[in-house]
Coordinates of C-alpha atoms and ligand atoms in Angstrom, one line a residue:
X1 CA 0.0 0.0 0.0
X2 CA 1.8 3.1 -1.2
X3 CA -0.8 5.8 -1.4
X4 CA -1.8 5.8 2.1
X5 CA -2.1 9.0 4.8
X6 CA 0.4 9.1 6.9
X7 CA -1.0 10.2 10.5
X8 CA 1.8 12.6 12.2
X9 CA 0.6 13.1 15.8
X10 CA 1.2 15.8 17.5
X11 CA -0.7 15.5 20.9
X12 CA 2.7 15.6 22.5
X13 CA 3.5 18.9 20.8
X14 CA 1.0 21.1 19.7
X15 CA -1.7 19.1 21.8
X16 CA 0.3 19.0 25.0
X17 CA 0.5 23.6 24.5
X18 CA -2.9 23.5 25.4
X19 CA -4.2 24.8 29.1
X20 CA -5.0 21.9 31.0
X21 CA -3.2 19.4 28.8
X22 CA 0.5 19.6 30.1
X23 CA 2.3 16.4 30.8
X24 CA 5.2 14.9 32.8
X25 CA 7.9 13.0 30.8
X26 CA 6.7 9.7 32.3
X27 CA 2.9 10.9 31.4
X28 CA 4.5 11.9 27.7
X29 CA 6.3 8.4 27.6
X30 CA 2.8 6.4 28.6
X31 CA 1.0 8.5 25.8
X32 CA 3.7 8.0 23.3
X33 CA 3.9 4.3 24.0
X34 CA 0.0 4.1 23.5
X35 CA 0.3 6.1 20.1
X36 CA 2.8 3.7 18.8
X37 CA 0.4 0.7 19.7
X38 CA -2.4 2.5 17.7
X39 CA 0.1 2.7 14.7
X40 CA 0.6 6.4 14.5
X41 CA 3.1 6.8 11.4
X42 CA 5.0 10.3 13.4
X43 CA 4.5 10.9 16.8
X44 CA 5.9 14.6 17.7
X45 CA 7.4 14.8 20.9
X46 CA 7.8 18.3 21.3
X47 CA 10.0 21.0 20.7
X48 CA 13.6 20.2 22.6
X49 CA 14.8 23.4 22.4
X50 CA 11.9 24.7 24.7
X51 CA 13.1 24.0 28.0
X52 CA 15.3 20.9 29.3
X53 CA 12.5 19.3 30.3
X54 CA 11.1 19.4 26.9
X55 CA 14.7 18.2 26.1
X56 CA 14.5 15.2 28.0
X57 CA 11.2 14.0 26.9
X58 CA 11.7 14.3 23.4
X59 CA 14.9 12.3 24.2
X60 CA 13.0 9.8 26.5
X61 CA 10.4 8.9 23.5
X62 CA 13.3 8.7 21.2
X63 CA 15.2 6.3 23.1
X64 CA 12.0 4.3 24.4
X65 CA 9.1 4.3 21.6
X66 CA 9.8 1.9 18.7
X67 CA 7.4 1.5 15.8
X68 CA 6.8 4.9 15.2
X69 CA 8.8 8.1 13.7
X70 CA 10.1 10.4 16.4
X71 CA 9.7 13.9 15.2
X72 CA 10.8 17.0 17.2
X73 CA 10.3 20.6 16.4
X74 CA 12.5 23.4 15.6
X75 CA 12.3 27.3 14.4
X76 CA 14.8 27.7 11.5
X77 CA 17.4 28.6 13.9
X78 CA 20.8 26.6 14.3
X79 CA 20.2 26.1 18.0
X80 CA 17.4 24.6 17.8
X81 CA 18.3 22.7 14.9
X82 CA 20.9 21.5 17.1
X83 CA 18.9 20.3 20.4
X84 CA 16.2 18.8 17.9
X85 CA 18.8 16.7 16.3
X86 CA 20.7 16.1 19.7
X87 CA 17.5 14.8 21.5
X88 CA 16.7 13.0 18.4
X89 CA 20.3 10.5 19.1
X90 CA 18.8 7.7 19.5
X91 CA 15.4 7.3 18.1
X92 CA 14.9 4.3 15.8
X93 CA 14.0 6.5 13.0
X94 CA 13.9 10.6 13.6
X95 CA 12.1 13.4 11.8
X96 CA 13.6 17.2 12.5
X97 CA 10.7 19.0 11.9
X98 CA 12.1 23.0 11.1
X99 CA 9.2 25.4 10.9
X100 CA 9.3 29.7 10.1
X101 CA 6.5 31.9 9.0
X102 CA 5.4 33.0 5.8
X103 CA 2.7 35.2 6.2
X104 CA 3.1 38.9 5.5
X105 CA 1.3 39.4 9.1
X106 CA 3.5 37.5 11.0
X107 CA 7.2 38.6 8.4
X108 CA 6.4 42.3 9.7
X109 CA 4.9 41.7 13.0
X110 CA 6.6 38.2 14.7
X111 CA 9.5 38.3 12.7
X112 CA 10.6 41.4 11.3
X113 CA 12.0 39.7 8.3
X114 CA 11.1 40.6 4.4
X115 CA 10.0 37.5 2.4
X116 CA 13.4 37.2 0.6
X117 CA 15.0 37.2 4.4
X118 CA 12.4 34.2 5.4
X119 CA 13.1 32.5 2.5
X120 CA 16.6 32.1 2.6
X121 CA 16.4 31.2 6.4
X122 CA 14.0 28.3 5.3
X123 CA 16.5 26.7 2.9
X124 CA 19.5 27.3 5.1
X125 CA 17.0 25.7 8.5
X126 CA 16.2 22.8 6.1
X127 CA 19.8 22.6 5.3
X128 CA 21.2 22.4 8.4
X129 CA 18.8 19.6 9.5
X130 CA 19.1 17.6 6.7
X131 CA 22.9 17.4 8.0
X132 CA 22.1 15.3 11.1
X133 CA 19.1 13.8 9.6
X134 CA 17.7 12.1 6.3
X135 CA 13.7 12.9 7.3
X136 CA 13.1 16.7 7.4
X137 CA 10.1 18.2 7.9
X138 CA 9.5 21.6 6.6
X139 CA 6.1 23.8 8.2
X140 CA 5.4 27.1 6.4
X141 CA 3.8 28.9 9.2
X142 CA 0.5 30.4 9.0
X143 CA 0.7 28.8 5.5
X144 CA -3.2 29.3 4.6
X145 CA -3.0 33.1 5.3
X146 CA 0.1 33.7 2.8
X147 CA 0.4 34.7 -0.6
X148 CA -0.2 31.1 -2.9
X149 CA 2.9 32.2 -5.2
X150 CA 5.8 32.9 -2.5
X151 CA 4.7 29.5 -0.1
X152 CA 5.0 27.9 -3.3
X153 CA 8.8 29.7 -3.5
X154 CA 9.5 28.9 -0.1
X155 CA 8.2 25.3 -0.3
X156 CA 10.4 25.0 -3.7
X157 CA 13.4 26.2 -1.6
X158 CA 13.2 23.5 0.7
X159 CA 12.7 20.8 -1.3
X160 CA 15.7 21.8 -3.4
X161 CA 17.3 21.6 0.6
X162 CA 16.4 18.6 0.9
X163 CA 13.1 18.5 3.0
X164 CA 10.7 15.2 2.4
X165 CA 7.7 16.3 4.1
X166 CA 6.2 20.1 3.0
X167 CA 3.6 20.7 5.6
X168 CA 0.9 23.6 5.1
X169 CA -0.3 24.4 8.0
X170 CA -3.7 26.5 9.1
X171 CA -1.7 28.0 11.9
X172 CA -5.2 30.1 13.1
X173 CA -8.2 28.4 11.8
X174 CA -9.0 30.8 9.3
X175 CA -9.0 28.3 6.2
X176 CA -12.4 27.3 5.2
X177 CA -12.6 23.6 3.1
X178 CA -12.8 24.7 -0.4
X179 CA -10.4 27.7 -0.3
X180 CA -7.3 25.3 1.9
X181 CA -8.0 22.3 -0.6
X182 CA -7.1 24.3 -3.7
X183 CA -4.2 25.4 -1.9
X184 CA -2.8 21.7 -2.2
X185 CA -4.0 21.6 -5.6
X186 CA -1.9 24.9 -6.3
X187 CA 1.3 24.1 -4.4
X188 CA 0.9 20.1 -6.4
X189 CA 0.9 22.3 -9.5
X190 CA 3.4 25.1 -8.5
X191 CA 6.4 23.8 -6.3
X192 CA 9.9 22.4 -8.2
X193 CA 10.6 19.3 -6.9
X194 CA 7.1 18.3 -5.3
X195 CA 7.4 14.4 -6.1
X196 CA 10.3 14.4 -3.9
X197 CA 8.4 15.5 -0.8
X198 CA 5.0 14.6 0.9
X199 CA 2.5 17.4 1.6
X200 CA 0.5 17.8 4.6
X201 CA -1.8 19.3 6.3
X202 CA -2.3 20.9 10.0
X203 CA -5.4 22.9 10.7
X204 CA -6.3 24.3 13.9
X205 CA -10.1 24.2 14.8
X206 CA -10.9 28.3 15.7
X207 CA -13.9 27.7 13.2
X208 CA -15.0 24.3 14.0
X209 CA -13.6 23.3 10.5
X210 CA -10.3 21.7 11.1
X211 CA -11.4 18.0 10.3
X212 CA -13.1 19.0 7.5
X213 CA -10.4 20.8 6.2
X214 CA -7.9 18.3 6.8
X215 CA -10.3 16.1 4.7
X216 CA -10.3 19.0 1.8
X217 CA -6.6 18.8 2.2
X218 CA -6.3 15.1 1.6
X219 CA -9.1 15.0 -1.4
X220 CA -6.3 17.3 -3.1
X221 CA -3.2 15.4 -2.5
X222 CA -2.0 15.7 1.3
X223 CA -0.6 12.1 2.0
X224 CA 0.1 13.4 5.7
X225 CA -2.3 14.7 8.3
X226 CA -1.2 16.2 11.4
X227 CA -3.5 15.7 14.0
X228 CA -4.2 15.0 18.0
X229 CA -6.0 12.5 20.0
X230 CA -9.5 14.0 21.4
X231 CA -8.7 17.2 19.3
X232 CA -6.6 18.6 21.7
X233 CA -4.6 21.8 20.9
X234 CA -4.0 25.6 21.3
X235 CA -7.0 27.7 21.6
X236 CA -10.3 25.6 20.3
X237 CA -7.6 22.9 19.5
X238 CA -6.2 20.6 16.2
X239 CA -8.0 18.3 14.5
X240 CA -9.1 15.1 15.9
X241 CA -7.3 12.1 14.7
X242 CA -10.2 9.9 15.4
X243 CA -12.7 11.7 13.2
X244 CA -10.2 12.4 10.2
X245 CA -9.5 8.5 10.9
X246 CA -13.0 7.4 11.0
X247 CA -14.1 9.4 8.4
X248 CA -11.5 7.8 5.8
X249 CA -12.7 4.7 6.7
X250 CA -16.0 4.7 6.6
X251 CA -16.0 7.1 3.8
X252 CA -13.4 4.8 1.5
X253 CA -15.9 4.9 -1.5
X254 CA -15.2 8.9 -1.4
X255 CA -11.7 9.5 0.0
X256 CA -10.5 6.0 -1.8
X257 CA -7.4 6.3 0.5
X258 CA -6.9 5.1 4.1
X259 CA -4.2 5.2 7.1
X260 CA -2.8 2.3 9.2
X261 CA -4.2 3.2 12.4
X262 CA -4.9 0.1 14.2
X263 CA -8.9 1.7 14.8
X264 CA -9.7 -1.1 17.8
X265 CA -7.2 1.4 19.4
X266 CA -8.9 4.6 18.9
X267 CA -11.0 4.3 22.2
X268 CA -8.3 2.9 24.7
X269 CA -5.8 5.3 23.2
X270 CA -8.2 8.5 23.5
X271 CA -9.4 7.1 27.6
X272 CA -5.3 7.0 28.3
X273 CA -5.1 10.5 27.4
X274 CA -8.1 11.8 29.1
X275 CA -6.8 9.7 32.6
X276 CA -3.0 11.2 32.0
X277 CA -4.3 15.0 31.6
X278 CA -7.8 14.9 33.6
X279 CA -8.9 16.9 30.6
X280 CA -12.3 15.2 29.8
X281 CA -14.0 15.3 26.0
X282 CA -18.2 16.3 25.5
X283 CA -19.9 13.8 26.0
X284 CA -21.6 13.7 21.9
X285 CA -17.8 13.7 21.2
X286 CA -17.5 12.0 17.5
X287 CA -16.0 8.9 17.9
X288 CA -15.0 8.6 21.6
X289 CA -17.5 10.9 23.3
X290 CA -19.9 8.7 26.1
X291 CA -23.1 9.2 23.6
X292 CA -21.4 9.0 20.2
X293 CA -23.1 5.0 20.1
X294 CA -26.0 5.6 22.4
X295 CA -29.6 5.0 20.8
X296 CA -32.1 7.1 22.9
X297 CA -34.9 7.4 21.1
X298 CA -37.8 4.6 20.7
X299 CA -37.3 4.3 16.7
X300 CA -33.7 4.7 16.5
X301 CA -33.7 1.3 19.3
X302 CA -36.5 -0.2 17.2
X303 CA -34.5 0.5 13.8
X304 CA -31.3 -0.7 14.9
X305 CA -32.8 -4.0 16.8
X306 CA -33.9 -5.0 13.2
X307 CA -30.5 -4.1 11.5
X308 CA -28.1 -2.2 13.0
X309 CA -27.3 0.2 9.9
X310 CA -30.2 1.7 10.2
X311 CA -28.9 4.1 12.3
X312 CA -25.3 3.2 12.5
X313 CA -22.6 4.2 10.3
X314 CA -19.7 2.4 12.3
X315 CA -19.6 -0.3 14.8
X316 CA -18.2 0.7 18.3
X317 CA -16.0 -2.2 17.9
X318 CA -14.4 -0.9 15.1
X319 CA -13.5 1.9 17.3
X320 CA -12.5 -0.3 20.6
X321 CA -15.4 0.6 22.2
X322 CA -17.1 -2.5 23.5
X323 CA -20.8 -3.6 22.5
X324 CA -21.3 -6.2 25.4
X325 CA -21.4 -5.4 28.9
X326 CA -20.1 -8.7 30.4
X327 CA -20.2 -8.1 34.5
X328 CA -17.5 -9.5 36.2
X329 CA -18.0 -10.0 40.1
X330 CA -15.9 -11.1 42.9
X331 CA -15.5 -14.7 42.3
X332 CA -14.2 -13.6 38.6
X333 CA -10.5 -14.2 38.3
X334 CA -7.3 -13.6 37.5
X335 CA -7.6 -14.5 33.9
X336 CA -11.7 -13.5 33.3
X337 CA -10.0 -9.7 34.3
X338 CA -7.4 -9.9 32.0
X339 CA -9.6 -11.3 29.1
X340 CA -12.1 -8.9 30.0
X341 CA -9.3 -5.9 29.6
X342 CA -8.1 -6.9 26.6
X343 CA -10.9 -7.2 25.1
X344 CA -11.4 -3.5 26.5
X345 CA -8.1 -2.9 24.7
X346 CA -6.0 -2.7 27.2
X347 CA -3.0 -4.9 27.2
X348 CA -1.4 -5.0 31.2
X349 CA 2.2 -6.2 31.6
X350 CA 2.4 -8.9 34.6
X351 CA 2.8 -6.1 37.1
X352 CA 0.1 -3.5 36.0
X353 CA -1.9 -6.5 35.8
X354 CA -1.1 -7.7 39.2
X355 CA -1.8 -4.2 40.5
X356 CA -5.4 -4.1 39.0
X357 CA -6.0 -7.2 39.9
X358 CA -5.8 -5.7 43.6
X359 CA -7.9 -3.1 42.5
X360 CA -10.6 -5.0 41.3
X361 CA -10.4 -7.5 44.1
X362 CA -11.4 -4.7 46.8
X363 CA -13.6 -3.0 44.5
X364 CA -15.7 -6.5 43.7
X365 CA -15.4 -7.0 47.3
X366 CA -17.6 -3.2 47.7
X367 CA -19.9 -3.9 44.5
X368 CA -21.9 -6.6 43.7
X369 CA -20.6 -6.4 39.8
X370 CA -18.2 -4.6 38.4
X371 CA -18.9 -3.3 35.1
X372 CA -16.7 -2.3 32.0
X373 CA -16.6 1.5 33.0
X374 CA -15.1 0.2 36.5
X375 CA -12.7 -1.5 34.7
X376 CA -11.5 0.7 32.2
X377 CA -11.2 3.2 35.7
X378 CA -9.3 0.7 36.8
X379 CA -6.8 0.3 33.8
X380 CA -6.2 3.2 33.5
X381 CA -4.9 3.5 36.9
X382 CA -7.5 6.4 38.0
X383 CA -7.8 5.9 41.6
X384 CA -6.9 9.3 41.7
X385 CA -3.9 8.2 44.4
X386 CA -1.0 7.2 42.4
X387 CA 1.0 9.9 41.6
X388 CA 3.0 12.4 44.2
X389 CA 3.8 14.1 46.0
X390 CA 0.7 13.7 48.2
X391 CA -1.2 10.7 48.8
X392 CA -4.7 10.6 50.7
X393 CA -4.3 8.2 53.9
X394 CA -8.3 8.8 54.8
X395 CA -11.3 11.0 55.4
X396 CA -13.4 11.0 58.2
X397 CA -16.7 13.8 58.0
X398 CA -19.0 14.5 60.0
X399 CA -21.8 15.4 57.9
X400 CA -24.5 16.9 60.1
X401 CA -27.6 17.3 58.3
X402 CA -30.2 20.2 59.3
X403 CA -30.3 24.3 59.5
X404 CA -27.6 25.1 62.5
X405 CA -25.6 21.9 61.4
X406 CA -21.6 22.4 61.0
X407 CA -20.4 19.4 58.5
X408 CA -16.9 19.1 59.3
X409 CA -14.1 17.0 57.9
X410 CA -10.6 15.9 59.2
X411 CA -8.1 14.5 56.5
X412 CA -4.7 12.7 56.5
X413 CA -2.2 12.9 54.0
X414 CA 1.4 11.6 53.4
X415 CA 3.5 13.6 51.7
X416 CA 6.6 12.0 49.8
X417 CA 9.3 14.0 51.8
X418 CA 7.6 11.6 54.6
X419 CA 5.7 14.0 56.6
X420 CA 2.3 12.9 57.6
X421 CA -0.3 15.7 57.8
X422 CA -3.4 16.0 59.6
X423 CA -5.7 18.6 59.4
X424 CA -9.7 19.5 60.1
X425 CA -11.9 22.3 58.3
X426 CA -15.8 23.1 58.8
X427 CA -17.5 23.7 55.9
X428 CA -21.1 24.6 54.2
X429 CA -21.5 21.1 53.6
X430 CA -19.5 17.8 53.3
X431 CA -17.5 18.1 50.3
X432 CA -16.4 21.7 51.4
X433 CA -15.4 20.7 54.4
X434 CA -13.2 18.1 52.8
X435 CA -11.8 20.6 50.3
X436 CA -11.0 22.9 53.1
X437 CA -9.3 20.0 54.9
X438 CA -6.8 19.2 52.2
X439 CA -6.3 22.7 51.1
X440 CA -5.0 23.7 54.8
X441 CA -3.5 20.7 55.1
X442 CA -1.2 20.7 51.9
X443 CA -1.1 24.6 51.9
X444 CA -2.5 24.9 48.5
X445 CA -3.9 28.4 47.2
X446 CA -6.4 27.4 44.3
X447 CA -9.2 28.7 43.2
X448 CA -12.3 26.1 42.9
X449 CA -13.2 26.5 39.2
X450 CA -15.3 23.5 38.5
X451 CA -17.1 20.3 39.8
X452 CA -18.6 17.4 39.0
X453 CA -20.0 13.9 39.8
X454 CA -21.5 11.4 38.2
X455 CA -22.0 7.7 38.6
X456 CA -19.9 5.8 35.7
X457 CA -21.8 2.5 35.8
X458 CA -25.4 1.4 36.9
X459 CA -26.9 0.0 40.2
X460 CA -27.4 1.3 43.4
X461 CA -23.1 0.7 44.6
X462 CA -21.8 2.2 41.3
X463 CA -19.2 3.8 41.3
X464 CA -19.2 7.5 41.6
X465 CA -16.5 10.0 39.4
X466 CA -15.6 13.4 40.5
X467 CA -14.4 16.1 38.1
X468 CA -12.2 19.1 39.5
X469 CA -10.8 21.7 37.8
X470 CA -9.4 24.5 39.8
X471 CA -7.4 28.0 38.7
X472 CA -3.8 28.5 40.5
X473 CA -0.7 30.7 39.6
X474 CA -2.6 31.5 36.6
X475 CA -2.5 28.5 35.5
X476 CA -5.9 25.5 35.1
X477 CA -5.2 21.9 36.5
X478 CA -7.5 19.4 36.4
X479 CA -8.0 16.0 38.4
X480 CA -10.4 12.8 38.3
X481 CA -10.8 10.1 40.3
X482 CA -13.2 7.0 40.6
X483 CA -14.2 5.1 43.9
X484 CA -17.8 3.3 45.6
X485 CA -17.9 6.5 47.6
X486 CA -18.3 10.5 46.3
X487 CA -17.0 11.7 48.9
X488 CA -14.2 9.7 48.4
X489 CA -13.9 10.2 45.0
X490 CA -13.7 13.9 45.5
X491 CA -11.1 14.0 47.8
X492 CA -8.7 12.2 45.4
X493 CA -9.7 14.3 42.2
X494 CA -8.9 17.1 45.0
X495 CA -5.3 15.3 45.8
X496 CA -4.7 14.8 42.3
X497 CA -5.7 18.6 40.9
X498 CA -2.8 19.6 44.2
X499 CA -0.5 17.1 42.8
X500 CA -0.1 17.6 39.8
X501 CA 0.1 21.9 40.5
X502 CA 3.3 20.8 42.4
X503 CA 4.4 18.9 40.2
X504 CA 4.6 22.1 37.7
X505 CA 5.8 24.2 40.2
X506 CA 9.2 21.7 41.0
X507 CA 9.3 21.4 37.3
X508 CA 9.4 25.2 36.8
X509 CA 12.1 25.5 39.9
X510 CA 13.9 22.9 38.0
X511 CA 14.0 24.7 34.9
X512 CA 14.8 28.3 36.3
X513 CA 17.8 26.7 38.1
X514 CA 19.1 25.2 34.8
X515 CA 18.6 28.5 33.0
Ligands
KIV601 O1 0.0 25.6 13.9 C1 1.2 25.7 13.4 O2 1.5 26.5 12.5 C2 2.1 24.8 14.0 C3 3.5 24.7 13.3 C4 4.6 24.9 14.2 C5 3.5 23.4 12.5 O3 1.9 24.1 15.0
ZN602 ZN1 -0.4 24.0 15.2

């Protein structure tokens, strides 16, 4: 299969710049990992010049993540150049991705540079990384808002540098389906060279139109797509990899071209990110959204009892999400779990699998059954206690009910230093108190922004999810956590969302102290 569109990922990169989406390297290295298994052709792991930590995770995926092209970012700039190509060392197969604007708006405003200046920086960036590797990337910036005739200069100038990939991307979202496909037809036409190189596309979602013109793009020649899992990205975010995925697929008699994205994986892959970021999709998501196969009304059931195209376009297997609701309880074991996962899409190693195996032991010994959502909770390790530097040792509330009632709440939490902290807090009800608790007792300053709880399987012991998302040092975190009890579960979304803020701050010490 040679005509084929290659999926570049960039939920690492462009996904991770969004608020609310930043990761750790061992959260980047989990996500990269799972991109790999879904059969992503690129994964981009950021931009190494960026900070050290962006650095080392760039060079951690490299080192790590086989099966997939390791692509890292760089501005036309030699120093970059250099830390892309450095981090780069020891990936299986590397991509130096060089990018500069071309857009008159951003030449006079961002850059200060005349066209002819940009130009010759492209070829010489493209130059340079072709030096230290055989796959270069080159990204016209802001490509859709530039003048057709000097991209396709610029675009010429690198191929004749030896770029193999010319990507064309909607840097703002301004492009509208029509106009950005007969950009690809124009540049096909109009740039020396352009059998040597790939085109592709990257469109940014400001107008809701980024899948759609990713689609336009492909429909007139791109043969790469950049894209992220769950659409995440900088302000309304990049184009979903599932739906441009999806829609090739179950589109083939249009599109006539497909990718080799494993799609059982689509599902698993987009749950892993939304447990590693806390950052949750709509619920009528396409794809992987909660209702995207739910049949509500009477005649869509009826239609679909008698033959299920009647109202279905793809099956949710195709996708990895799972039609049966098998219910394991607690006599179900060792292997039933691990079948049951699998089937889920999620393939433990001896140890995870001994540690969820724990999990659902004491969570089938609180619930009668334990249903796919539990264990998916479960897989994905979203207990909401796992990662430092706090962990919650217990609650105890005292949740007086009535007019002149004071619910109050005392928590203890170990901290990884070793300390163990107590504290107590009254509060207008339960959950306050709780949150007051934990915020005196890990000296947190955040502003409560959001939350939520819902129950994420059926019956009278489900389990209950809580959603936080809180604002501190100007910056959004979010946390989740699952467990039989609300309360509970909203304590450890709380632990999480204080976690993961100090997690950023030590990062951001870290990184002042290098600079
Ligand atoms: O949106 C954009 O222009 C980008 C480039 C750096 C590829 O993300
Ligand atoms: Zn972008």
């Amino acid at each position: 299969m040679n005509d084929f569109v290659r999926i570049f990922d960039t939920t690492l990169r462009d996904g991770e710049q969004s608020p609310g989406c930043s990761m750790t390297t061992p959260q980047k290295l989990v996500m990269a990992r799972a991109l790999a298994e879904l059969g992503v052709d690129v994964i981009e792991a950021g931009f190494a010049a960026a900070s050290p930590d962006d650095f080392n995770a760039v060079a951690s995926i490299a080192r790590e993540v086989k099966g997939s092209r390791v692509a890292a970012l760089a501005r036309c700039q030699r120093q970059d150049i250099e830390r892309a190509a450095a981090a780069l060392e020891q990936a299986e197969a590397g991509r130096i991705h060089v990018f500069i604007a071309t857009s008159d708006i951003h030449l006079a405003h961002k850059l200060r540079m005349s066209r002819a200046e940009a130009l010759e920086a492209a070829a010489a960036g493209v130059e340079l990384a072709r030096r230290y590797c055989e796959d270069v990337e080159f990204s016209a910036e802001d490509a859709s808002r530039s003048d057709p005739a000097y991209l396709a200069e610029v675009m010429s100038a690198a191929v004749e540098a030896g770029a193999t990939t010319l990507n064309v991307p909607d840097t703002v979202g301004y492009a509208i389906p029509a106009e950005y496909g007969a950009m690809f037809a124009y540049l096909s036409a109009h740039v020396r060279g352009i059998e040597k190189a790939i085109l592709s596309c990257h469109c940014h979602d400001d107008l809701g139109l980024a899948v759609a013109n990713s689609l336009a793009a492909i429909q007139n020649g791109a043969r790469q797509v950049e894209c992220t899992i769950n659409g995440i990205g900088e302000r309304a975010g990049n184009a979903a990899l599932e739906e441009i995925v999806m829609a090739l697929r179950t589109r083939a008699n249009h599109f006539g071209v497909g990718t080799r994205i494993k799609t059982q994986r689509l599902y698993p892959t987009s749950r892993q990110l939304i447990a590693v970021t806390g950052s949750a999709v709509a619920r009528n998501k396409a794809i992987i959204g909660e209702n995207a196969f739910a049949h509500e009304s009477g005649i869509h059931q009826h239609g679909m009892l008698r033959n299920r195209e009647t109202y279905e376009i793809m099956a949710p297997e195709d996708v990895g999400v799972s039609r049966s609701q098998l219910v394991l309880g607690k006599h179900s074991g060792r292997a039933a779990l691990s079948d049951r996962l699998r089937e889920l899409g999620f393939e433990l190693d001896e140890a995870a699998l001994n540690q969820a195996f724990a999990h659902f032991k004491a969570l089938a010994d609180k619930k009668k059954e334990v249903f796919d959502a539990d264990l998916e909770a479960i897989a994905l390790g979203s207990t909401g206690n796992e990662q430092g530097p706090w962990r919650l040792l217990g609650v105890q509330i005292n949740g007086a009910i009535g007019r002149d009632a004071v619910p109050s709440a005392s928590v203890r939490l170990a901290h990884e230093s070793g300390r163990i902290v107590q504290e107590a807090a009254v509060g207008d009800g339960p959950v306050h108190a709780i949150f007051a608790a934990i915020e005196r007792a890990t000296a947190a300053v955040i502003k409560l922004r959001q939350y939520q709880v819902r129950s994420i399987s059926t019956g009278e012991d489900a389990q209950g999810e809580a959603r936080i998302e809180v604002e501190a040092d100007g910056r959004d975190y979010r946390g989740r956590a699952v467990s039989t009890d609300i309360l509970e579960a909203s304590a450890l979304a709380l632990v999480e969302v204080i976690n993961r803020l100090e997690r950023r701050r030590a990062l951001a010490a870290q990184e002042e102290a290098v600079a």
